[in-house]
Amino acid sequence: MSELLERIEGFPRVSLTHAPTPLEPAPRLGELLGLELLVKRDDCTGLAFGGNKTRQLEFYMGAAQAENADTILITGAVQSNFVRMAAAAAAKLGMDAYVQLEERVACVDDTYHNSGNVLLDDLLGAHRLSYPEGEDEAGADRALEELAKTLKDEGKRPYLIPLAPDHPPLGALGYALCAAELLEQRDDVDAYVVPSGSGATHTGLLFGLRALGDRTPVYGVCVRRAADLQRGRIARHCAAIADMLDLDVTVDNTDIIIDDRALAPGYGQLNKPTFEALRLAATMEGLLLDPTYTAKVLAGLIALAREGTLALDSRVVFLHTGGQPALFGYEPVLRDWLGRSGS
Ligand SMILES: Cc1ncc(COP(=O)(O)O)c(C=O)c1O
């Protein structure tokens, strides 16, 4: 067994993921883009519609159980998939969940606040709170710390899944494991294209590949913040995961590839290339993407292919990280885009 996998085995973990997830060809879309396109179906990880956060939650829930916690606390955007899957993991493990939903996206409506992931949070039995600020990660964590204190006073044993980047990126371990899973499936990939949000997925996959001796480029597409900010976050997370695992693996700054061209006008907001990417995947491959994360990543991939950064006929893996329940939270927005595109 590799040193990477041995070190990860030392961390408490709860099995939640249907793995290995399929790595399947997308030949029609691939032909359009001049690529051999493969989709890593991490939308099929299981756990209440699945997504990338299932792999990350294995380690958070493992840590919570190791501390004998009976309640988990988590914060995220109103249509957060992480929050929905954390609520599902808590339900499955017989724990309580407090979910704090942050107003991160401007110009949203009732559907956004009630349908999609929010409806699922309620069905999963989570206690739902709201937080007015969407761009204050430390503040959102502090609000949960206060709540944790209150719950402790009431005799509960809370475990907080933190948001701000100054905490060890425990969830990234799930994607370091996914790197090993991908290499088992194919060791002849030319490029990976992945989301870069909290950075746990991007960091874990990049660090995991390098720790396993694989040098394939990993393109991180920004879904949350601009490239200059995201680059520093990924660099710090890569150093932190090396520390956590006590591994002498350095991810060089030049090895951190970040592209924020698909981000505008901001987190959780559609733009034309993103809507087109969502439609292309749906109509050419029957593959549903979500408006906040995966469609932006595919829009980023399309831009990289069209400009030739992803070379003609190269074998490219698009990491599908799930998020489809949010489609229903965005129904009016998506109908508006469908109308504008004449569909
Ligand atoms: C569907 C989906 N894809 C991608 C991401 C971003 O992943 P990460 O936070 O690990 O960067 C998220 C995070 O919230 C997500 O819900």
PDB file of C-alpha atoms in Angstrom, residues 5-303:
ATOM      1  CA  LEU A   5      -3.124   5.464   1.700  1.00  0.00           C
ATOM      2  CA  GLU A   6      -1.412   4.176   4.848  1.00  0.00           C
ATOM      3  CA  ARG A   7      -1.422   7.666   6.381  1.00  0.00           C
ATOM      4  CA  ILE A   8      -5.050   8.276   5.474  1.00  0.00           C
ATOM      5  CA  GLU A   9      -5.980   4.985   7.145  1.00  0.00           C
ATOM      6  CA  GLY A  10      -4.896   6.566  10.437  1.00  0.00           C
ATOM      7  CA  PHE A  11      -7.853   9.002  10.323  1.00  0.00           C
ATOM      8  CA  PRO A  12     -11.265   8.079  11.701  1.00  0.00           C
ATOM      9  CA  ARG A  13     -13.647   7.553   8.810  1.00  0.00           C
ATOM     10  CA  VAL A  14     -17.240   6.502   8.276  1.00  0.00           C
ATOM     11  CA  SER A  15     -18.061   4.643   5.081  1.00  0.00           C
ATOM     12  CA  LEU A  16     -20.715   6.630   3.163  1.00  0.00           C
ATOM     13  CA  THR A  17     -19.601   6.550  -0.489  1.00  0.00           C
ATOM     14  CA  HIS A  18     -20.710   4.246  -3.267  1.00  0.00           C
ATOM     15  CA  ALA A  19     -17.212   3.859  -4.682  1.00  0.00           C
ATOM     16  CA  PRO A  20     -15.617   3.443  -7.132  1.00  0.00           C
ATOM     17  CA  THR A  21     -17.899   5.783  -9.032  1.00  0.00           C
ATOM     18  CA  PRO A  22     -18.020   5.172 -12.805  1.00  0.00           C
ATOM     19  CA  LEU A  23     -15.548   6.823 -15.161  1.00  0.00           C
ATOM     20  CA  GLU A  24     -17.577   6.942 -18.328  1.00  0.00           C
ATOM     21  CA  PRO A  25     -17.042   8.280 -21.847  1.00  0.00           C
ATOM     22  CA  ALA A  26     -18.987  11.285 -23.141  1.00  0.00           C
ATOM     23  CA  PRO A  27     -18.352  10.647 -26.854  1.00  0.00           C
ATOM     24  CA  ARG A  28     -20.821  13.087 -28.421  1.00  0.00           C
ATOM     25  CA  LEU A  29     -19.730  16.059 -26.353  1.00  0.00           C
ATOM     26  CA  GLY A  30     -16.108  14.906 -26.683  1.00  0.00           C
ATOM     27  CA  GLU A  31     -16.344  14.913 -30.475  1.00  0.00           C
ATOM     28  CA  LEU A  32     -17.791  18.425 -30.459  1.00  0.00           C
ATOM     29  CA  LEU A  33     -14.854  19.640 -28.354  1.00  0.00           C
ATOM     30  CA  GLY A  34     -12.164  17.609 -30.142  1.00  0.00           C
ATOM     31  CA  LEU A  35     -11.356  15.626 -27.004  1.00  0.00           C
ATOM     32  CA  GLU A  36     -11.640  12.121 -25.669  1.00  0.00           C
ATOM     33  CA  LEU A  37     -13.877  13.227 -22.833  1.00  0.00           C
ATOM     34  CA  LEU A  38     -14.429  11.061 -19.766  1.00  0.00           C
ATOM     35  CA  VAL A  39     -16.784  11.931 -16.929  1.00  0.00           C
ATOM     36  CA  LYS A  40     -15.950  10.858 -13.381  1.00  0.00           C
ATOM     37  CA  ARG A  41     -19.444  10.340 -12.026  1.00  0.00           C
ATOM     38  CA  ASP A  42     -19.068  11.639  -8.493  1.00  0.00           C
ATOM     39  CA  ASP A  43     -22.689  12.705  -8.740  1.00  0.00           C
ATOM     40  CA  CYS A  44     -23.260   8.985  -8.117  1.00  0.00           C
ATOM     41  CA  THR A  45     -21.574   8.750  -4.703  1.00  0.00           C
ATOM     42  CA  GLY A  46     -24.868   7.936  -2.994  1.00  0.00           C
ATOM     43  CA  LEU A  47     -26.165   9.672   0.163  1.00  0.00           C
ATOM     44  CA  ALA A  48     -29.330  11.660  -0.566  1.00  0.00           C
ATOM     45  CA  PHE A  49     -28.605  12.294  -4.267  1.00  0.00           C
ATOM     46  CA  GLY A  50     -24.823  12.203  -3.802  1.00  0.00           C
ATOM     47  CA  GLY A  51     -22.049  14.518  -4.909  1.00  0.00           C
ATOM     48  CA  ASN A  52     -18.443  15.276  -4.025  1.00  0.00           C
ATOM     49  CA  LYS A  53     -19.210  16.076  -0.403  1.00  0.00           C
ATOM     50  CA  THR A  54     -19.980  12.438   0.392  1.00  0.00           C
ATOM     51  CA  ARG A  55     -16.284  11.592   0.105  1.00  0.00           C
ATOM     52  CA  GLN A  56     -15.393  14.605   2.281  1.00  0.00           C
ATOM     53  CA  LEU A  57     -18.033  13.850   4.896  1.00  0.00           C
ATOM     54  CA  GLU A  58     -16.578  10.391   5.519  1.00  0.00           C
ATOM     55  CA  PHE A  59     -13.751  12.118   7.388  1.00  0.00           C
ATOM     56  CA  TYR A  60     -15.818  14.812   9.132  1.00  0.00           C
ATOM     57  CA  MET A  61     -18.354  12.268  10.337  1.00  0.00           C
ATOM     58  CA  GLY A  62     -15.481   9.965  11.340  1.00  0.00           C
ATOM     59  CA  ALA A  63     -13.986  12.775  13.440  1.00  0.00           C
ATOM     60  CA  ALA A  64     -17.417  13.565  14.925  1.00  0.00           C
ATOM     61  CA  GLN A  65     -17.923   9.936  15.937  1.00  0.00           C
ATOM     62  CA  ALA A  66     -14.387   9.716  17.361  1.00  0.00           C
ATOM     63  CA  GLU A  67     -15.344  12.664  19.627  1.00  0.00           C
ATOM     64  CA  ASN A  68     -18.584  10.903  20.547  1.00  0.00           C
ATOM     65  CA  ALA A  69     -20.590  13.799  19.146  1.00  0.00           C
ATOM     66  CA  ASP A  70     -24.360  13.504  18.862  1.00  0.00           C
ATOM     67  CA  THR A  71     -24.997  16.660  16.822  1.00  0.00           C
ATOM     68  CA  ILE A  72     -23.335  18.196  13.805  1.00  0.00           C
ATOM     69  CA  LEU A  73     -23.331  21.873  12.881  1.00  0.00           C
ATOM     70  CA  ILE A  74     -22.639  23.108   9.374  1.00  0.00           C
ATOM     71  CA  THR A  75     -22.909  26.346   7.409  1.00  0.00           C
ATOM     72  CA  GLY A  76     -23.269  26.919   3.662  1.00  0.00           C
ATOM     73  CA  ALA A  77     -25.157  28.743   0.938  1.00  0.00           C
ATOM     74  CA  VAL A  78     -28.958  28.452   0.899  1.00  0.00           C
ATOM     75  CA  GLN A  79     -28.759  25.867  -1.907  1.00  0.00           C
ATOM     76  CA  SER A  80     -25.693  24.146  -0.388  1.00  0.00           C
ATOM     77  CA  ASN A  81     -25.187  20.529  -1.371  1.00  0.00           C
ATOM     78  CA  PHE A  82     -22.675  20.054   1.454  1.00  0.00           C
ATOM     79  CA  VAL A  83     -25.345  21.040   3.986  1.00  0.00           C
ATOM     80  CA  ARG A  84     -27.911  18.662   2.430  1.00  0.00           C
ATOM     81  CA  MET A  85     -25.483  15.733   2.436  1.00  0.00           C
ATOM     82  CA  ALA A  86     -24.274  16.515   5.971  1.00  0.00           C
ATOM     83  CA  ALA A  87     -27.909  16.451   7.115  1.00  0.00           C
ATOM     84  CA  ALA A  88     -28.298  13.074   5.378  1.00  0.00           C
ATOM     85  CA  ALA A  89     -25.117  11.683   6.941  1.00  0.00           C
ATOM     86  CA  ALA A  90     -26.271  12.835  10.380  1.00  0.00           C
ATOM     87  CA  ALA A  91     -29.677  11.191   9.879  1.00  0.00           C
ATOM     88  CA  LYS A  92     -28.023   7.954   8.757  1.00  0.00           C
ATOM     89  CA  LEU A  93     -25.784   7.924  11.828  1.00  0.00           C
ATOM     90  CA  GLY A  94     -28.583   8.819  14.258  1.00  0.00           C
ATOM     91  CA  MET A  95     -27.259  12.314  14.967  1.00  0.00           C
ATOM     92  CA  ASP A  96     -28.936  15.721  15.001  1.00  0.00           C
ATOM     93  CA  ALA A  97     -28.011  18.320  12.371  1.00  0.00           C
ATOM     94  CA  TYR A  98     -28.111  22.118  12.638  1.00  0.00           C
ATOM     95  CA  VAL A  99     -27.694  23.736   9.244  1.00  0.00           C
ATOM     96  CA  GLN A 100     -27.014  27.439   8.827  1.00  0.00           C
ATOM     97  CA  LEU A 101     -27.933  28.816   5.400  1.00  0.00           C
ATOM     98  CA  GLU A 102     -26.072  31.941   4.293  1.00  0.00           C
ATOM     99  CA  GLU A 103     -27.460  34.577   1.913  1.00  0.00           C
ATOM    100  CA  ARG A 104     -24.611  34.349  -0.590  1.00  0.00           C
ATOM    101  CA  VAL A 105     -26.469  34.981  -3.827  1.00  0.00           C
ATOM    102  CA  ALA A 106     -28.133  38.267  -4.813  1.00  0.00           C
ATOM    103  CA  CYS A 107     -31.372  38.462  -6.853  1.00  0.00           C
ATOM    104  CA  VAL A 108     -32.894  35.220  -5.678  1.00  0.00           C
ATOM    105  CA  ASP A 109     -36.527  34.356  -5.130  1.00  0.00           C
ATOM    106  CA  ASP A 110     -38.886  32.199  -3.099  1.00  0.00           C
ATOM    107  CA  THR A 111     -38.109  29.085  -5.111  1.00  0.00           C
ATOM    108  CA  TYR A 112     -34.420  29.461  -4.298  1.00  0.00           C
ATOM    109  CA  HIS A 113     -35.284  29.753  -0.596  1.00  0.00           C
ATOM    110  CA  ASN A 114     -37.713  26.842  -0.456  1.00  0.00           C
ATOM    111  CA  SER A 115     -37.138  24.251  -3.152  1.00  0.00           C
ATOM    112  CA  GLY A 116     -34.175  22.085  -4.194  1.00  0.00           C
ATOM    113  CA  ASN A 117     -31.698  21.470  -1.397  1.00  0.00           C
ATOM    114  CA  VAL A 118     -33.722  23.490   1.128  1.00  0.00           C
ATOM    115  CA  LEU A 119     -36.697  21.170   0.757  1.00  0.00           C
ATOM    116  CA  LEU A 120     -34.342  18.217   1.166  1.00  0.00           C
ATOM    117  CA  ASP A 121     -32.772  19.723   4.329  1.00  0.00           C
ATOM    118  CA  ASP A 122     -36.277  19.865   5.800  1.00  0.00           C
ATOM    119  CA  LEU A 123     -37.169  16.335   4.697  1.00  0.00           C
ATOM    120  CA  LEU A 124     -33.923  15.077   6.219  1.00  0.00           C
ATOM    121  CA  GLY A 125     -34.953  16.534   9.573  1.00  0.00           C
ATOM    122  CA  ALA A 126     -32.272  19.205   9.888  1.00  0.00           C
ATOM    123  CA  HIS A 127     -32.763  22.202  12.187  1.00  0.00           C
ATOM    124  CA  ARG A 128     -32.545  25.103   9.770  1.00  0.00           C
ATOM    125  CA  LEU A 129     -31.131  28.539  10.678  1.00  0.00           C
ATOM    126  CA  SER A 130     -30.194  31.466   8.508  1.00  0.00           C
ATOM    127  CA  TYR A 131     -27.210  33.801   8.364  1.00  0.00           C
ATOM    128  CA  PRO A 132     -27.508  37.159   6.566  1.00  0.00           C
ATOM    129  CA  GLU A 133     -23.953  37.406   5.239  1.00  0.00           C
ATOM    130  CA  GLY A 134     -22.635  35.263   2.422  1.00  0.00           C
ATOM    131  CA  GLU A 135     -19.061  36.483   2.243  1.00  0.00           C
ATOM    132  CA  ASP A 136     -18.021  36.234   5.865  1.00  0.00           C
ATOM    133  CA  GLU A 137     -16.709  32.714   6.352  1.00  0.00           C
ATOM    134  CA  ALA A 138     -15.156  33.405   9.755  1.00  0.00           C
ATOM    135  CA  GLY A 139     -18.352  35.130  10.933  1.00  0.00           C
ATOM    136  CA  ALA A 140     -20.491  32.199   9.784  1.00  0.00           C
ATOM    137  CA  ASP A 141     -18.199  29.811  11.704  1.00  0.00           C
ATOM    138  CA  ARG A 142     -18.349  32.050  14.794  1.00  0.00           C
ATOM    139  CA  ALA A 143     -22.154  32.013  14.726  1.00  0.00           C
ATOM    140  CA  LEU A 144     -22.039  28.213  14.760  1.00  0.00           C
ATOM    141  CA  GLU A 145     -19.455  28.215  17.578  1.00  0.00           C
ATOM    142  CA  GLU A 146     -21.908  30.275  19.637  1.00  0.00           C
ATOM    143  CA  LEU A 147     -24.670  27.816  18.844  1.00  0.00           C
ATOM    144  CA  ALA A 148     -22.370  24.920  19.781  1.00  0.00           C
ATOM    145  CA  LYS A 149     -21.821  26.538  23.204  1.00  0.00           C
ATOM    146  CA  THR A 150     -25.560  26.826  23.764  1.00  0.00           C
ATOM    147  CA  LEU A 151     -26.104  23.216  22.710  1.00  0.00           C
ATOM    148  CA  LYS A 152     -23.342  22.065  25.065  1.00  0.00           C
ATOM    149  CA  ASP A 153     -24.998  23.916  27.929  1.00  0.00           C
ATOM    150  CA  GLU A 154     -28.141  21.958  27.074  1.00  0.00           C
ATOM    151  CA  GLY A 155     -26.184  18.696  27.410  1.00  0.00           C
ATOM    152  CA  LYS A 156     -25.635  18.006  23.703  1.00  0.00           C
ATOM    153  CA  ARG A 157     -22.280  16.950  22.218  1.00  0.00           C
ATOM    154  CA  PRO A 158     -21.859  19.113  19.084  1.00  0.00           C
ATOM    155  CA  TYR A 159     -19.273  18.736  16.307  1.00  0.00           C
ATOM    156  CA  LEU A 160     -18.771  21.698  14.001  1.00  0.00           C
ATOM    157  CA  ILE A 161     -17.796  21.236  10.344  1.00  0.00           C
ATOM    158  CA  PRO A 162     -15.904  24.486   9.716  1.00  0.00           C
ATOM    159  CA  LEU A 163     -16.024  26.648   6.612  1.00  0.00           C
ATOM    160  CA  ALA A 164     -13.130  29.128   6.896  1.00  0.00           C
ATOM    161  CA  PRO A 165      -9.831  28.058   5.308  1.00  0.00           C
ATOM    162  CA  ASP A 166      -7.726  28.291   8.470  1.00  0.00           C
ATOM    163  CA  HIS A 167      -8.914  24.809   9.544  1.00  0.00           C
ATOM    164  CA  PRO A 168      -7.144  21.626   8.397  1.00  0.00           C
ATOM    165  CA  PRO A 169      -8.787  20.500   5.132  1.00  0.00           C
ATOM    166  CA  LEU A 170     -10.028  17.193   6.511  1.00  0.00           C
ATOM    167  CA  GLY A 171     -12.457  16.706   3.611  1.00  0.00           C
ATOM    168  CA  ALA A 172      -9.579  16.844   1.111  1.00  0.00           C
ATOM    169  CA  LEU A 173      -8.540  13.385   2.330  1.00  0.00           C
ATOM    170  CA  GLY A 174     -11.600  12.031   0.520  1.00  0.00           C
ATOM    171  CA  TYR A 175     -10.274  13.394  -2.771  1.00  0.00           C
ATOM    172  CA  ALA A 176      -6.735  12.149  -2.117  1.00  0.00           C
ATOM    173  CA  LEU A 177      -8.396   8.718  -1.970  1.00  0.00           C
ATOM    174  CA  CYS A 178     -10.294   9.535  -5.146  1.00  0.00           C
ATOM    175  CA  ALA A 179      -6.943  10.204  -6.866  1.00  0.00           C
ATOM    176  CA  ALA A 180      -5.964   6.592  -6.132  1.00  0.00           C
ATOM    177  CA  GLU A 181      -9.381   5.413  -7.372  1.00  0.00           C
ATOM    178  CA  LEU A 182      -8.953   7.340 -10.640  1.00  0.00           C
ATOM    179  CA  LEU A 183      -5.454   5.982 -11.223  1.00  0.00           C
ATOM    180  CA  GLU A 184      -6.826   2.460 -10.774  1.00  0.00           C
ATOM    181  CA  GLN A 185      -9.467   3.222 -13.417  1.00  0.00           C
ATOM    182  CA  ARG A 186      -7.113   4.888 -15.956  1.00  0.00           C
ATOM    183  CA  ASP A 187      -3.464   5.828 -15.708  1.00  0.00           C
ATOM    184  CA  ASP A 188      -3.274   7.431 -19.154  1.00  0.00           C
ATOM    185  CA  VAL A 189      -5.250  10.644 -18.626  1.00  0.00           C
ATOM    186  CA  ASP A 190      -3.882  13.913 -20.102  1.00  0.00           C
ATOM    187  CA  ALA A 191      -5.772  16.374 -17.875  1.00  0.00           C
ATOM    188  CA  TYR A 192      -8.327  16.567 -15.060  1.00  0.00           C
ATOM    189  CA  VAL A 193     -10.797  19.449 -14.848  1.00  0.00           C
ATOM    190  CA  VAL A 194     -12.301  19.969 -11.388  1.00  0.00           C
ATOM    191  CA  PRO A 195     -14.217  22.564  -9.351  1.00  0.00           C
ATOM    192  CA  SER A 196     -12.324  24.871  -7.017  1.00  0.00           C
ATOM    193  CA  GLY A 197     -14.634  26.226  -4.307  1.00  0.00           C
ATOM    194  CA  SER A 198     -13.759  25.561  -0.671  1.00  0.00           C
ATOM    195  CA  GLY A 199     -10.801  23.866  -2.353  1.00  0.00           C
ATOM    196  CA  ALA A 200     -11.161  20.475  -0.660  1.00  0.00           C
ATOM    197  CA  THR A 201     -11.823  18.643  -3.931  1.00  0.00           C
ATOM    198  CA  HIS A 202      -9.125  20.440  -5.930  1.00  0.00           C
ATOM    199  CA  THR A 203      -6.542  20.134  -3.133  1.00  0.00           C
ATOM    200  CA  GLY A 204      -7.271  16.492  -2.395  1.00  0.00           C
ATOM    201  CA  LEU A 205      -7.107  15.368  -6.008  1.00  0.00           C
ATOM    202  CA  LEU A 206      -4.009  17.410  -6.865  1.00  0.00           C
ATOM    203  CA  PHE A 207      -2.149  16.454  -3.701  1.00  0.00           C
ATOM    204  CA  GLY A 208      -3.240  12.817  -3.967  1.00  0.00           C
ATOM    205  CA  LEU A 209      -2.004  12.479  -7.559  1.00  0.00           C
ATOM    206  CA  ARG A 210       1.353  14.070  -6.725  1.00  0.00           C
ATOM    207  CA  ALA A 211       1.748  11.943  -3.598  1.00  0.00           C
ATOM    208  CA  LEU A 212       1.143   8.881  -5.774  1.00  0.00           C
ATOM    209  CA  GLY A 213       3.800  10.028  -8.256  1.00  0.00           C
ATOM    210  CA  ASP A 214       1.375  11.102 -11.006  1.00  0.00           C
ATOM    211  CA  ARG A 215       2.071  14.442 -12.719  1.00  0.00           C
ATOM    212  CA  THR A 216      -1.103  14.865 -14.825  1.00  0.00           C
ATOM    213  CA  PRO A 217      -2.239  18.533 -14.865  1.00  0.00           C
ATOM    214  CA  VAL A 218      -5.268  19.366 -12.727  1.00  0.00           C
ATOM    215  CA  TYR A 219      -7.249  22.406 -13.915  1.00  0.00           C
ATOM    216  CA  GLY A 220      -9.216  24.015 -11.090  1.00  0.00           C
ATOM    217  CA  VAL A 221     -12.204  26.037 -12.300  1.00  0.00           C
ATOM    218  CA  CYS A 222     -13.250  28.768  -9.852  1.00  0.00           C
ATOM    219  CA  VAL A 223     -16.850  28.523  -8.680  1.00  0.00           C
ATOM    220  CA  ARG A 224     -16.649  30.787  -5.642  1.00  0.00           C
ATOM    221  CA  ARG A 225     -13.913  33.438  -5.756  1.00  0.00           C
ATOM    222  CA  ALA A 226     -11.412  34.974  -8.185  1.00  0.00           C
ATOM    223  CA  ALA A 227      -8.270  33.113  -9.227  1.00  0.00           C
ATOM    224  CA  ASP A 228      -5.742  35.199  -7.248  1.00  0.00           C
ATOM    225  CA  LEU A 229      -7.557  34.480  -3.963  1.00  0.00           C
ATOM    226  CA  GLN A 230      -8.221  30.849  -4.852  1.00  0.00           C
ATOM    227  CA  ARG A 231      -4.577  30.151  -5.745  1.00  0.00           C
ATOM    228  CA  GLY A 232      -3.404  31.119  -2.238  1.00  0.00           C
ATOM    229  CA  ARG A 233      -6.140  29.006  -0.671  1.00  0.00           C
ATOM    230  CA  ILE A 234      -5.149  25.893  -2.636  1.00  0.00           C
ATOM    231  CA  ALA A 235      -1.437  26.447  -1.882  1.00  0.00           C
ATOM    232  CA  ARG A 236      -2.180  26.719   1.857  1.00  0.00           C
ATOM    233  CA  HIS A 237      -4.442  23.657   1.768  1.00  0.00           C
ATOM    234  CA  CYS A 238      -1.762  21.616  -0.043  1.00  0.00           C
ATOM    235  CA  ALA A 239       0.778  22.542   2.642  1.00  0.00           C
ATOM    236  CA  ALA A 240      -1.776  21.750   5.371  1.00  0.00           C
ATOM    237  CA  ILE A 241      -2.650  18.312   3.989  1.00  0.00           C
ATOM    238  CA  ALA A 242       1.085  17.446   3.709  1.00  0.00           C
ATOM    239  CA  ASP A 243       1.360  18.400   7.406  1.00  0.00           C
ATOM    240  CA  MET A 244      -1.770  16.464   8.401  1.00  0.00           C
ATOM    241  CA  LEU A 245      -0.417  13.339   6.695  1.00  0.00           C
ATOM    242  CA  ASP A 246       3.203  14.018   7.649  1.00  0.00           C
ATOM    243  CA  LEU A 247       4.208  13.442   4.027  1.00  0.00           C
ATOM    244  CA  ASP A 248       7.115  15.113   2.327  1.00  0.00           C
ATOM    245  CA  VAL A 249       5.157  16.079  -0.793  1.00  0.00           C
ATOM    246  CA  THR A 250       5.333  19.678  -1.970  1.00  0.00           C
ATOM    247  CA  VAL A 251       2.852  20.969  -4.492  1.00  0.00           C
ATOM    248  CA  ASP A 252       4.695  23.700  -6.322  1.00  0.00           C
ATOM    249  CA  ASN A 253       2.845  26.982  -6.987  1.00  0.00           C
ATOM    250  CA  THR A 254       3.300  26.486 -10.733  1.00  0.00           C
ATOM    251  CA  ASP A 255       1.472  23.176 -10.370  1.00  0.00           C
ATOM    252  CA  ILE A 256      -1.665  24.942  -9.103  1.00  0.00           C
ATOM    253  CA  ILE A 257      -3.693  25.800 -12.198  1.00  0.00           C
ATOM    254  CA  ILE A 258      -6.681  28.054 -11.606  1.00  0.00           C
ATOM    255  CA  ASP A 259      -9.108  29.432 -14.172  1.00  0.00           C
ATOM    256  CA  ASP A 260     -11.843  31.883 -13.181  1.00  0.00           C
ATOM    257  CA  ARG A 261     -13.216  32.798 -16.617  1.00  0.00           C
ATOM    258  CA  ALA A 262     -16.530  31.037 -15.994  1.00  0.00           C
ATOM    259  CA  LEU A 263     -17.139  32.658 -12.577  1.00  0.00           C
ATOM    260  CA  ALA A 264     -18.745  36.006 -13.507  1.00  0.00           C
ATOM    261  CA  PRO A 265     -21.017  37.528 -12.299  1.00  0.00           C
ATOM    262  CA  GLY A 266     -20.245  35.537  -9.159  1.00  0.00           C
ATOM    263  CA  TYR A 267     -20.998  32.541  -6.956  1.00  0.00           C
ATOM    264  CA  GLY A 268     -24.285  30.829  -7.712  1.00  0.00           C
ATOM    265  CA  GLN A 269     -25.106  33.079 -10.675  1.00  0.00           C
ATOM    266  CA  LEU A 270     -25.431  31.896 -14.232  1.00  0.00           C
ATOM    267  CA  ASN A 271     -23.714  33.346 -17.266  1.00  0.00           C
ATOM    268  CA  LYS A 272     -24.133  32.459 -20.953  1.00  0.00           C
ATOM    269  CA  PRO A 273     -21.247  29.963 -21.288  1.00  0.00           C
ATOM    270  CA  THR A 274     -22.401  28.224 -18.092  1.00  0.00           C
ATOM    271  CA  PHE A 275     -25.992  27.916 -19.285  1.00  0.00           C
ATOM    272  CA  GLU A 276     -24.738  26.660 -22.663  1.00  0.00           C
ATOM    273  CA  ALA A 277     -22.527  24.080 -20.955  1.00  0.00           C
ATOM    274  CA  LEU A 278     -25.476  22.899 -18.850  1.00  0.00           C
ATOM    275  CA  ARG A 279     -27.609  22.535 -21.984  1.00  0.00           C
ATOM    276  CA  LEU A 280     -24.895  20.827 -24.017  1.00  0.00           C
ATOM    277  CA  ALA A 281     -24.330  18.178 -21.346  1.00  0.00           C
ATOM    278  CA  ALA A 282     -28.082  17.616 -21.031  1.00  0.00           C
ATOM    279  CA  THR A 283     -28.962  17.533 -24.709  1.00  0.00           C
ATOM    280  CA  MET A 284     -25.868  15.728 -26.026  1.00  0.00           C
ATOM    281  CA  GLU A 285     -25.156  13.264 -23.219  1.00  0.00           C
ATOM    282  CA  GLY A 286     -28.323  13.153 -21.113  1.00  0.00           C
ATOM    283  CA  LEU A 287     -26.073  14.364 -18.315  1.00  0.00           C
ATOM    284  CA  LEU A 288     -27.565  16.776 -15.794  1.00  0.00           C
ATOM    285  CA  LEU A 289     -25.274  19.420 -14.329  1.00  0.00           C
ATOM    286  CA  ASP A 290     -26.050  22.068 -11.720  1.00  0.00           C
ATOM    287  CA  PRO A 291     -25.961  25.851 -12.257  1.00  0.00           C
ATOM    288  CA  THR A 292     -23.555  26.749  -9.420  1.00  0.00           C
ATOM    289  CA  TYR A 293     -20.726  24.254  -9.731  1.00  0.00           C
ATOM    290  CA  THR A 294     -20.627  21.581 -12.403  1.00  0.00           C
ATOM    291  CA  ALA A 295     -21.962  23.649 -15.324  1.00  0.00           C
ATOM    292  CA  LYS A 296     -19.337  26.307 -14.518  1.00  0.00           C
ATOM    293  CA  VAL A 297     -16.658  23.643 -14.514  1.00  0.00           C
ATOM    294  CA  LEU A 298     -17.800  22.344 -17.888  1.00  0.00           C
ATOM    295  CA  ALA A 299     -17.901  25.945 -19.191  1.00  0.00           C
ATOM    296  CA  GLY A 300     -14.289  26.279 -18.022  1.00  0.00           C
ATOM    297  CA  LEU A 301     -13.375  22.998 -19.718  1.00  0.00           C
ATOM    298  CA  ILE A 302     -15.011  24.127 -22.974  1.00  0.00           C
ATOM    299  CA  ALA A 303     -13.014  27.399 -22.904  1.00  0.00           C
TER     300      ALA A 303
END
